[in-house]
mmCIF file of C-alpha atoms and ligand atoms in Angstrom:
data_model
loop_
_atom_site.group_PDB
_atom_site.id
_atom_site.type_symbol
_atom_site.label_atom_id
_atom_site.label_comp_id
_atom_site.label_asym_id
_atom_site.label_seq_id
_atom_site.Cartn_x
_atom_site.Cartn_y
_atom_site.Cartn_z
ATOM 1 C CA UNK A 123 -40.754 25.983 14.899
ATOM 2 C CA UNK A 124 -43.460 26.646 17.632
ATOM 3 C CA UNK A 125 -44.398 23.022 19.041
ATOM 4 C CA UNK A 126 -43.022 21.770 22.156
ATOM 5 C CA UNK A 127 -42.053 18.817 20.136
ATOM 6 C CA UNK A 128 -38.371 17.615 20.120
ATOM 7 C CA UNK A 129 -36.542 17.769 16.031
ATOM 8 C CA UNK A 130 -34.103 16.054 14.893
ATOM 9 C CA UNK A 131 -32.291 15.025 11.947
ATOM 10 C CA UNK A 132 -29.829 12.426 10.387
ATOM 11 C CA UNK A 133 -27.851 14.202 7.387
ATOM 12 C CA UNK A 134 -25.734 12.641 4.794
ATOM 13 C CA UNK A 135 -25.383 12.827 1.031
ATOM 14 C CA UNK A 136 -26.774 10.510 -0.441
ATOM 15 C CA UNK A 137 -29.171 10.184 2.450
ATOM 16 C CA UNK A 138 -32.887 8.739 0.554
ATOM 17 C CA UNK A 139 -31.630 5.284 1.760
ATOM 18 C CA UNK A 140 -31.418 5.539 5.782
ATOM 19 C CA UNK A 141 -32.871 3.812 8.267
ATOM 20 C CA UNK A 142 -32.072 5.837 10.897
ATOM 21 C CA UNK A 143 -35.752 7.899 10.932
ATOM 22 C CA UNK A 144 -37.653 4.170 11.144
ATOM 23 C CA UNK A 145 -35.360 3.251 14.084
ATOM 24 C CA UNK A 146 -35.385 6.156 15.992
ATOM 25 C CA UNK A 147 -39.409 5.964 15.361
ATOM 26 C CA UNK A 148 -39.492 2.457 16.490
ATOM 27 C CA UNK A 149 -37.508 3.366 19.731
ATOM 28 C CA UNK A 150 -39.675 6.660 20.074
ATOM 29 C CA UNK A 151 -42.443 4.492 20.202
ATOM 30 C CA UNK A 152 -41.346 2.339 22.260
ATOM 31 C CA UNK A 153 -40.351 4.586 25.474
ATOM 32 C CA UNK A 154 -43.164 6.455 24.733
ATOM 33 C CA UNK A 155 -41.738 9.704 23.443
ATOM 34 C CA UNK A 156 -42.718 12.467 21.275
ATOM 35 C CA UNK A 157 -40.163 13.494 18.760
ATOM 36 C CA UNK A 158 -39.812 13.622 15.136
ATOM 37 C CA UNK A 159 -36.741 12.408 12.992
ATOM 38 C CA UNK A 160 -36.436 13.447 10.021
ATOM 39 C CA UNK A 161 -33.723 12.461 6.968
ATOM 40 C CA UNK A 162 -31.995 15.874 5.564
ATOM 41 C CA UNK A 163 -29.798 15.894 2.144
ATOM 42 C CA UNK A 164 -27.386 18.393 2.346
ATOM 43 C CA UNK A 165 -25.391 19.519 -0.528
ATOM 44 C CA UNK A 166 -21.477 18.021 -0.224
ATOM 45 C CA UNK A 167 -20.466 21.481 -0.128
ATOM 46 C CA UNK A 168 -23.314 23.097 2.538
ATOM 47 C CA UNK A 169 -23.024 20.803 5.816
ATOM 48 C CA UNK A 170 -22.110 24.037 8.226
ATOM 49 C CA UNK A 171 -24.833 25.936 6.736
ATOM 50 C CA UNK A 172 -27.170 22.931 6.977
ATOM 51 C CA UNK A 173 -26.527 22.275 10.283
ATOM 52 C CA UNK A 174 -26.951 25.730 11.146
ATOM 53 C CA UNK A 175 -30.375 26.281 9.573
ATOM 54 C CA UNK A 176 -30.933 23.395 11.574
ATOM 55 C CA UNK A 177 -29.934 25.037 15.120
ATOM 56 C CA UNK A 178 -31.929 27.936 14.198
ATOM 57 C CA UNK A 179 -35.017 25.871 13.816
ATOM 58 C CA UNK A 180 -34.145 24.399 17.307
ATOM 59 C CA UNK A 181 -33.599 20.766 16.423
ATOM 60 C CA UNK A 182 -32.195 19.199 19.663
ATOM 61 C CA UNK A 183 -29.521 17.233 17.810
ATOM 62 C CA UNK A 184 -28.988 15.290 14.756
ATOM 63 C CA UNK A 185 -27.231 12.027 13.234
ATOM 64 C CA UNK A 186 -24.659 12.907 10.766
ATOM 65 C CA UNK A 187 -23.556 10.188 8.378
ATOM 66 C CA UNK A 188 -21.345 9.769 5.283
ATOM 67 C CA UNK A 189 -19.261 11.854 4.006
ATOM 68 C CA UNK A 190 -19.698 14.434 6.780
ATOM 69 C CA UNK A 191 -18.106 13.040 10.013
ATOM 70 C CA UNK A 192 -14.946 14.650 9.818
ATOM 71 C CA UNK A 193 -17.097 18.377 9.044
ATOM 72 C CA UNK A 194 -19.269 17.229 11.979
ATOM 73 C CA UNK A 195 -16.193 17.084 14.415
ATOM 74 C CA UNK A 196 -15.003 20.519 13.280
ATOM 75 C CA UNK A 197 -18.712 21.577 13.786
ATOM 76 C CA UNK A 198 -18.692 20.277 17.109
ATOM 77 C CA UNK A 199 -17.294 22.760 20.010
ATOM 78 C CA UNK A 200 -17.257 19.659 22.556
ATOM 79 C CA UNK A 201 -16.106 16.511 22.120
ATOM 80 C CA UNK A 202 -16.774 13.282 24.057
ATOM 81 C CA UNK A 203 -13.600 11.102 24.299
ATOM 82 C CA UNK A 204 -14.766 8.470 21.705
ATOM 83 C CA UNK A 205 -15.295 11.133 19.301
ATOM 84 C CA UNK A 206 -12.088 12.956 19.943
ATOM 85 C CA UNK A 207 -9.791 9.715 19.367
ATOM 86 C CA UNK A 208 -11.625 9.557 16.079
ATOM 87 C CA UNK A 209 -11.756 13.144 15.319
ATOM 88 C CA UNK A 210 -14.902 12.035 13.772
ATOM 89 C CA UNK A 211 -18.628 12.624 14.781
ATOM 90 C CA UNK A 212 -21.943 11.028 13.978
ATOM 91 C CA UNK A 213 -24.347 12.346 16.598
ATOM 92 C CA UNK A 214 -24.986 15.783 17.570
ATOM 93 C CA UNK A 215 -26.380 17.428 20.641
ATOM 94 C CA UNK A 216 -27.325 21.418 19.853
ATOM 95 C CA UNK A 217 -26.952 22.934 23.345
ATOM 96 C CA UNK A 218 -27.777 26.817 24.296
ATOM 97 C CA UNK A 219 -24.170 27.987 24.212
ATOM 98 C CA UNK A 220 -22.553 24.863 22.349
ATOM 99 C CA UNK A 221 -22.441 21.825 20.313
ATOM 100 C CA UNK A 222 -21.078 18.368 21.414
ATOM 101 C CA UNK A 223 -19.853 16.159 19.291
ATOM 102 C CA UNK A 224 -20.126 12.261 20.248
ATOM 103 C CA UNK A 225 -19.230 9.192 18.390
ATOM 104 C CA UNK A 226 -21.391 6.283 19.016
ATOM 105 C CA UNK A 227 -20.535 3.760 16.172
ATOM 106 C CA UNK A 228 -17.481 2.341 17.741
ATOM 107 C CA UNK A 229 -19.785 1.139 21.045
ATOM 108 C CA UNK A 230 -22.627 0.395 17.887
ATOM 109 C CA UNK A 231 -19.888 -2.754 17.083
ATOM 110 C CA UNK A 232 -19.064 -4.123 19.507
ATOM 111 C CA UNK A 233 -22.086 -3.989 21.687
ATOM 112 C CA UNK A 234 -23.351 -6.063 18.044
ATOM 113 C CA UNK A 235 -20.558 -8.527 18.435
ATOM 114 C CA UNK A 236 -20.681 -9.030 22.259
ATOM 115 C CA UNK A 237 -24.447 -8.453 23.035
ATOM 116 C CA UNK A 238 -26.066 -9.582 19.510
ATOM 117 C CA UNK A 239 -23.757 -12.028 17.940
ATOM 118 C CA UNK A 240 -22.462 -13.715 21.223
ATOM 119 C CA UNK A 241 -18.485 -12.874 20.236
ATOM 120 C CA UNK A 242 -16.630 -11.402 22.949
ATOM 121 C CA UNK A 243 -13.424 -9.498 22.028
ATOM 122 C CA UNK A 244 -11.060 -10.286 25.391
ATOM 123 C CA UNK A 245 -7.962 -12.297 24.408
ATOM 124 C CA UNK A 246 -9.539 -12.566 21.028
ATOM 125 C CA UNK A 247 -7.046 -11.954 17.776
ATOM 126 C CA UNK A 248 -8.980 -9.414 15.572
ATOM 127 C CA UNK A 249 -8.087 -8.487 11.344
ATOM 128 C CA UNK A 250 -9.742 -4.705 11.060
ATOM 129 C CA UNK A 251 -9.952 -4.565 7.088
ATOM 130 C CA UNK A 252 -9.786 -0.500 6.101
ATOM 131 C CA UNK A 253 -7.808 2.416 6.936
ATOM 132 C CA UNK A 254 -10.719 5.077 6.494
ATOM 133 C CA UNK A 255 -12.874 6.718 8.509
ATOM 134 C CA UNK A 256 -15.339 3.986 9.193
ATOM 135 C CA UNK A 257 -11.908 2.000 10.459
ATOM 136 C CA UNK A 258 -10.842 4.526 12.382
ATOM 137 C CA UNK A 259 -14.021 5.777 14.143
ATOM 138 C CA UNK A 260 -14.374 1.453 15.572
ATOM 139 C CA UNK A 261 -11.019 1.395 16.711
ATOM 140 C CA UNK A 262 -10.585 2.864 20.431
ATOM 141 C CA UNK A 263 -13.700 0.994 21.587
ATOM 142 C CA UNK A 264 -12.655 -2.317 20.578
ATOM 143 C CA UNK A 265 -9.235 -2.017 22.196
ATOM 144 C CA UNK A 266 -11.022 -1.389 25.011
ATOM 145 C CA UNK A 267 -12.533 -4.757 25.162
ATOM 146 C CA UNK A 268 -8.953 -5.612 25.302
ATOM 147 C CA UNK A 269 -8.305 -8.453 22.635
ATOM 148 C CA UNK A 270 -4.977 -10.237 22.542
ATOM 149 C CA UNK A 271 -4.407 -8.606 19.048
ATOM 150 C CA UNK A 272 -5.918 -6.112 16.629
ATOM 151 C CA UNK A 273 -4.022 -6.328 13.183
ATOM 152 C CA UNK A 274 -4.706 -3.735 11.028
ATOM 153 C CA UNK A 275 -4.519 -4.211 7.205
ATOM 154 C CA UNK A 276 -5.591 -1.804 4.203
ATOM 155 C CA UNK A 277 -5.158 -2.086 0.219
ATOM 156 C CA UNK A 278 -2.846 1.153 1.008
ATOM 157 C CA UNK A 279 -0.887 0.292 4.227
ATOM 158 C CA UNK A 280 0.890 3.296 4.605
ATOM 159 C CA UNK A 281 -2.591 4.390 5.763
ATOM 160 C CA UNK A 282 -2.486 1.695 8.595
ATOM 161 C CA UNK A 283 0.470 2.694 9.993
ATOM 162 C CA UNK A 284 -0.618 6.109 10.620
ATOM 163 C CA UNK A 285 -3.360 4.872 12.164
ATOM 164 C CA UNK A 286 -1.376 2.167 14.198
ATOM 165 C CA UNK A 287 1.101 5.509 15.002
ATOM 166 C CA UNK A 288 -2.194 7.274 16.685
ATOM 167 C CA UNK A 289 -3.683 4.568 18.260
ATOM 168 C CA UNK A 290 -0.996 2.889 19.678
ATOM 169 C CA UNK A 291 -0.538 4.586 23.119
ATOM 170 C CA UNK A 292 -4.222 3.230 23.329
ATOM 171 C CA UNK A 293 -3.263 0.176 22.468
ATOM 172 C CA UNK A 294 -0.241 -0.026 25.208
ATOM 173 C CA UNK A 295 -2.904 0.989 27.509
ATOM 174 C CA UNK A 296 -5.090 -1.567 27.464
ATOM 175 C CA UNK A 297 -1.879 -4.520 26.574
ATOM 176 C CA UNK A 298 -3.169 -4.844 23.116
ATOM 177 C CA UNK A 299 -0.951 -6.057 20.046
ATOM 178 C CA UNK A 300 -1.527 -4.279 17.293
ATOM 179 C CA UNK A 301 0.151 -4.934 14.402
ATOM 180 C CA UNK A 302 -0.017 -3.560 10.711
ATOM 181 C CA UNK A 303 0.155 -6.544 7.986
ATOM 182 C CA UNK A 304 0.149 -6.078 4.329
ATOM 183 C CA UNK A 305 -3.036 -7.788 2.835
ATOM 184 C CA UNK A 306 -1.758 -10.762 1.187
ATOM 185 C CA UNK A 307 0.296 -12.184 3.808
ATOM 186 C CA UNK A 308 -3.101 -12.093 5.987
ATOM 187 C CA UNK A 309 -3.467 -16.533 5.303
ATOM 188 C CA UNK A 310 -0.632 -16.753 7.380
ATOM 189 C CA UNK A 311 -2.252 -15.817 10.621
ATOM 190 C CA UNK A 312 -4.687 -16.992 12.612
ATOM 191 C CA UNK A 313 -8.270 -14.551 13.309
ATOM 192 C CA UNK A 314 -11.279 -14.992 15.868
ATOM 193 C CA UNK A 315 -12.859 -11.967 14.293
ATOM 194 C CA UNK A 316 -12.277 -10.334 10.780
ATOM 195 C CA UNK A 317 -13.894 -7.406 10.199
ATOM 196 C CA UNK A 318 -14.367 -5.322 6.822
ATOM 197 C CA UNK A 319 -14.722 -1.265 7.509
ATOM 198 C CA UNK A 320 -13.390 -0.733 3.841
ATOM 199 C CA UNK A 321 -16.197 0.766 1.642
ATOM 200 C CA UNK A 322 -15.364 -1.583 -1.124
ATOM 201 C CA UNK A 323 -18.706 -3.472 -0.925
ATOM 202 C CA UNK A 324 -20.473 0.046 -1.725
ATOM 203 C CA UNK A 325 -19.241 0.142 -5.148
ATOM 204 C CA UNK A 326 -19.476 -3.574 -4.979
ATOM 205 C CA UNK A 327 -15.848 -4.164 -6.040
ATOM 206 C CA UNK A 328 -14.447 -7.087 -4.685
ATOM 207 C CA UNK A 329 -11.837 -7.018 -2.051
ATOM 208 C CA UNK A 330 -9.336 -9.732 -3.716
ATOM 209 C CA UNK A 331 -8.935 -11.210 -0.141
ATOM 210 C CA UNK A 332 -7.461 -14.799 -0.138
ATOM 211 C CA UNK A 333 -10.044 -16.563 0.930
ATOM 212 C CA UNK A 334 -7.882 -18.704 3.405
ATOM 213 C CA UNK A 335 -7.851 -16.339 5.429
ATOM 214 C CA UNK A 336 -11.647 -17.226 6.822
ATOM 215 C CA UNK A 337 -11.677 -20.321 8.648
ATOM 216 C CA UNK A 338 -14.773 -22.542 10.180
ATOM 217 C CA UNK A 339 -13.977 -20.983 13.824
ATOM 218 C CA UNK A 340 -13.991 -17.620 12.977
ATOM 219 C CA UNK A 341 -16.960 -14.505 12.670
ATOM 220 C CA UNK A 342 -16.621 -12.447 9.380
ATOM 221 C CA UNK A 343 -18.698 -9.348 9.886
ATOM 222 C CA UNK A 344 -18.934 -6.326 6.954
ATOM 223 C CA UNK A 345 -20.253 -2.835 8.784
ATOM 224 C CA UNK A 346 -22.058 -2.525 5.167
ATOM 225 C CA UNK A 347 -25.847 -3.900 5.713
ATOM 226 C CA UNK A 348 -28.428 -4.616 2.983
ATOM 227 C CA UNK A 349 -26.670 -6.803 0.401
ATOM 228 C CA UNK A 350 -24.329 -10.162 0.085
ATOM 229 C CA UNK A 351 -20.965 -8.369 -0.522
ATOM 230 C CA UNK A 352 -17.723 -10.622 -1.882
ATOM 231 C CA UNK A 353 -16.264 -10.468 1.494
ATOM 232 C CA UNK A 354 -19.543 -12.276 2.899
ATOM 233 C CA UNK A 355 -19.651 -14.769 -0.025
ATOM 234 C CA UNK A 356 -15.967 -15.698 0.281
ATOM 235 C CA UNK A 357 -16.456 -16.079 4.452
ATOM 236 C CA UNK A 358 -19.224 -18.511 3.879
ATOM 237 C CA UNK A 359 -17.230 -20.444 1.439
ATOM 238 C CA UNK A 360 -14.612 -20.997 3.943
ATOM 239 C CA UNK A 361 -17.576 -22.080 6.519
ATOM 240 C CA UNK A 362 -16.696 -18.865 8.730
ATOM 241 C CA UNK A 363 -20.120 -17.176 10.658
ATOM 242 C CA UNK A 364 -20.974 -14.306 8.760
ATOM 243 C CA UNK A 365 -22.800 -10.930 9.777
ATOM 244 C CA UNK A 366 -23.367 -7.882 8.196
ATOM 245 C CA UNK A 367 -23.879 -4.199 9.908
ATOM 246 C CA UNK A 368 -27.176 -4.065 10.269
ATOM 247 C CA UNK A 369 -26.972 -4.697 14.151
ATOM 248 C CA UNK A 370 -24.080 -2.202 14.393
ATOM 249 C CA UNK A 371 -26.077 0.346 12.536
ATOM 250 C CA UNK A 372 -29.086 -0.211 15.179
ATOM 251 C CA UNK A 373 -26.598 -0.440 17.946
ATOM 252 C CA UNK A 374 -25.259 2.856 17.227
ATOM 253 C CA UNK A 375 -28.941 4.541 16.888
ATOM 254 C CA UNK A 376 -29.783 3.432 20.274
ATOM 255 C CA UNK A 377 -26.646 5.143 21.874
ATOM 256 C CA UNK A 378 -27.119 8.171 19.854
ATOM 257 C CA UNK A 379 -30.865 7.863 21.708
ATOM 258 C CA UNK A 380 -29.806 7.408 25.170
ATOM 259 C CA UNK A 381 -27.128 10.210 24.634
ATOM 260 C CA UNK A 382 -30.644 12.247 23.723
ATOM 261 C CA UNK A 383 -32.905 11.378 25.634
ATOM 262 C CA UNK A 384 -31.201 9.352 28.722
ATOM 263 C CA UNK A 385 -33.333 6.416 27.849
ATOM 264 C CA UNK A 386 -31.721 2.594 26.745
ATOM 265 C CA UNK A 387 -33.892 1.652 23.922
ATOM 266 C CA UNK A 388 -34.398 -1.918 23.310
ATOM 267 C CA UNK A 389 -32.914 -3.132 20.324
ATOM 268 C CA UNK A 390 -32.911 -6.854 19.388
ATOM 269 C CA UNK A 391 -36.684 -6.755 18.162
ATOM 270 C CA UNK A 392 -35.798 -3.646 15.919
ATOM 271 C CA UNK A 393 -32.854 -5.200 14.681
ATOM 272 C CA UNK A 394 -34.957 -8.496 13.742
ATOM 273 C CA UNK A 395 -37.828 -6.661 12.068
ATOM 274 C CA UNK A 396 -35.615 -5.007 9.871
ATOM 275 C CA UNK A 397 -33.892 -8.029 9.465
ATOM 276 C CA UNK A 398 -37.465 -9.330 7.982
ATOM 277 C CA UNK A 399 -37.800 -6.900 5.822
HETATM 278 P P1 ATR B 43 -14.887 5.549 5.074
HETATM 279 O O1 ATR B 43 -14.989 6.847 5.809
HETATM 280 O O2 ATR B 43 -16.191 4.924 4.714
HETATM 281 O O3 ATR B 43 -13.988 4.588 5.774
HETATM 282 P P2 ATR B 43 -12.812 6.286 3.212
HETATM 283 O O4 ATR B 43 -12.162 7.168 4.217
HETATM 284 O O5 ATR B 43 -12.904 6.743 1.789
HETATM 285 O O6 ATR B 43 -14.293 5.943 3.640
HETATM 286 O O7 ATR B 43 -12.054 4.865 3.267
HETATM 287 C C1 ATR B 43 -12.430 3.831 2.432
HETATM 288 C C2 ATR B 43 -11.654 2.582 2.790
HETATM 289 O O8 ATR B 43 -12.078 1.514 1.926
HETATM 290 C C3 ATR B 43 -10.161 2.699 2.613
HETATM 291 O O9 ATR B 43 -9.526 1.856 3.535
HETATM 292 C C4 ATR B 43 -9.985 2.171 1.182
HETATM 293 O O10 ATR B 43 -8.697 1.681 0.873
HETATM 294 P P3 ATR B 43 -7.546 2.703 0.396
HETATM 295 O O11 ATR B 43 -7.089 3.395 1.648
HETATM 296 O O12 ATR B 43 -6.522 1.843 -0.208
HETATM 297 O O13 ATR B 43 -8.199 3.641 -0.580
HETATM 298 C C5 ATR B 43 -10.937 1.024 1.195
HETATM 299 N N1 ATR B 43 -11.368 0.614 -0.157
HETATM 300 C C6 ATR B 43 -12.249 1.243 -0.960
HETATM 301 N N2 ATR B 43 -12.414 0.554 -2.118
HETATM 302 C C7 ATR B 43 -11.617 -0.552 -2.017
HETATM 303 C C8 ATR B 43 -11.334 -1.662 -2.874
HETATM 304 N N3 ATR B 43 -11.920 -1.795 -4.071
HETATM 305 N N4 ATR B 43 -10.476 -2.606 -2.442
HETATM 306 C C9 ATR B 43 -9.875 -2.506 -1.235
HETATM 307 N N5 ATR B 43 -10.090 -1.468 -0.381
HETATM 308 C C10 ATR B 43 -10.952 -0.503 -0.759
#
């Protein structure tokens, strides 16, 4: 690669249906940069020696995405703090002597909740629905917001209280609750925010929540974007707000972009015209 132009990349597998090279194009355009950003499909069993064809090329960093954020952590020789409480990464910085590993989707939420969607986390009671990676990687940045509560809850719960095991001296940190609760007795409590980080609306199975769970007063948000899942249907049924990802998924691009290129882009107006389309 010869041109003084920046590269970089967003890799995942399947990867045809991102939207992270329109974004970053949009916000590109928009601060009135050069670069190109491009989506790369590596093979599940090739991510080092994609990555690494990539430094060669001298890309400047690149957006990894599923199932490779757990590779892209080992990958990484640096870690920012978000992305070592995850021990996940989805955005890359290729340096001279070393590669830094930062996780950006945790900040993604909850700047969509507070800054977007107008719900603010402190002294809030919060139902985090997953126990895998995409659960894991939100965790840290919403107990910073300090809520009253985050209760974690997972079809296998023995995979919530590892989780609640690692995050708790977080938790105790900030003077959050957090609780594990088994799925069906999740009626019996009372939720400002319920969020679903399983990837059960992927394979569009359905997550046999009871829907009393939702309420009128309270925001149901699924990190998936793009479709009406079950969890979305059965919120609206209950009269709960609804939202889906798409905001986090912007959210998350324009950290990943200020971690690049030390601009803030704006993102409402992308997040609405992809909303319109
Ligand atoms: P990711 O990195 O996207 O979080 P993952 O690590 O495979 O992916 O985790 C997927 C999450 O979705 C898990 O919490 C999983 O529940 P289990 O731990 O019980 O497997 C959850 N999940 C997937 N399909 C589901 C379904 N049909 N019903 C309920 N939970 C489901």
């Amino acid at each position: 690669m010869t041109d003084l132009k920046k590269h970089f990349a967003v890799i995942g597998n399947p990867i045809h249906h991102s939207l992270s090279p329109q974004i970053h194009a949009v916000f590109a355009k928009e601060t009135g940069l050069d670069i190109a950003y491009e989506a790369v499909l590596s093979p599940l069993d090739q991510f080092k020696n994609t990555m690494h064809q990539l430094i060669q090329q001298k890309f400047t960093g690149a957006n990894v995405t599923l199932p490779f954020k757990k590779e892209a952590y080992q990958l990484a020789t640096t870690h920012s703090s978000y992305a070592s409480i995850a021990e996940a990464v989805n955005t890359l910085e290729f340096k001279e002597n070393e590669i830094i590993g930062h996780n950006t989707d945790g900040i993604g939420l909850v700047r969509d909740l507070e800054q977007n969607l107008d719900t603010h986390l402190k002294n809030k009671k919060i139902l985090l629905i997953g126990a895998g990676g995409a659960a894991e990687g939100v965790i840290y940045s919403m107990l910073e917001k300090t809520p009253s509560e985050l209760t974690l809850t997972n079809r296998t719960i023995e995979k919530s209280n590892v989780i609640q095991n690692k995050m708790d001296v977080h938790a105790k940190s900030f003077d959050v609750n957090l609780n594990v609760i088994e799925i069906a007795k999740c009626p019996h409590q009372y939720f400002d925010v319920i969020i679903n980080a399983t990837s059960a609306s992927l394979s569009d199975d359905a997550l046999h929540m009871d829907p009393k769970v939702f309420h009128e007063g309270c925001l149901a948000y699924d990190m998936i974007y793009g479709k009406e899942t079950s969890f979305i249907e059965q919120a609206k049924s209950q009269g709960s707000k609804i939202s889906d990802g798409l905001g986090m998924l912007v959210e998350q691009a324009a950290e990943a972009f200020s971690i690049w290129h030390h601009i803030k882009p704006h993102t409402k107006s992308v997040i609405e015209s992809l909303r319109a389309l």
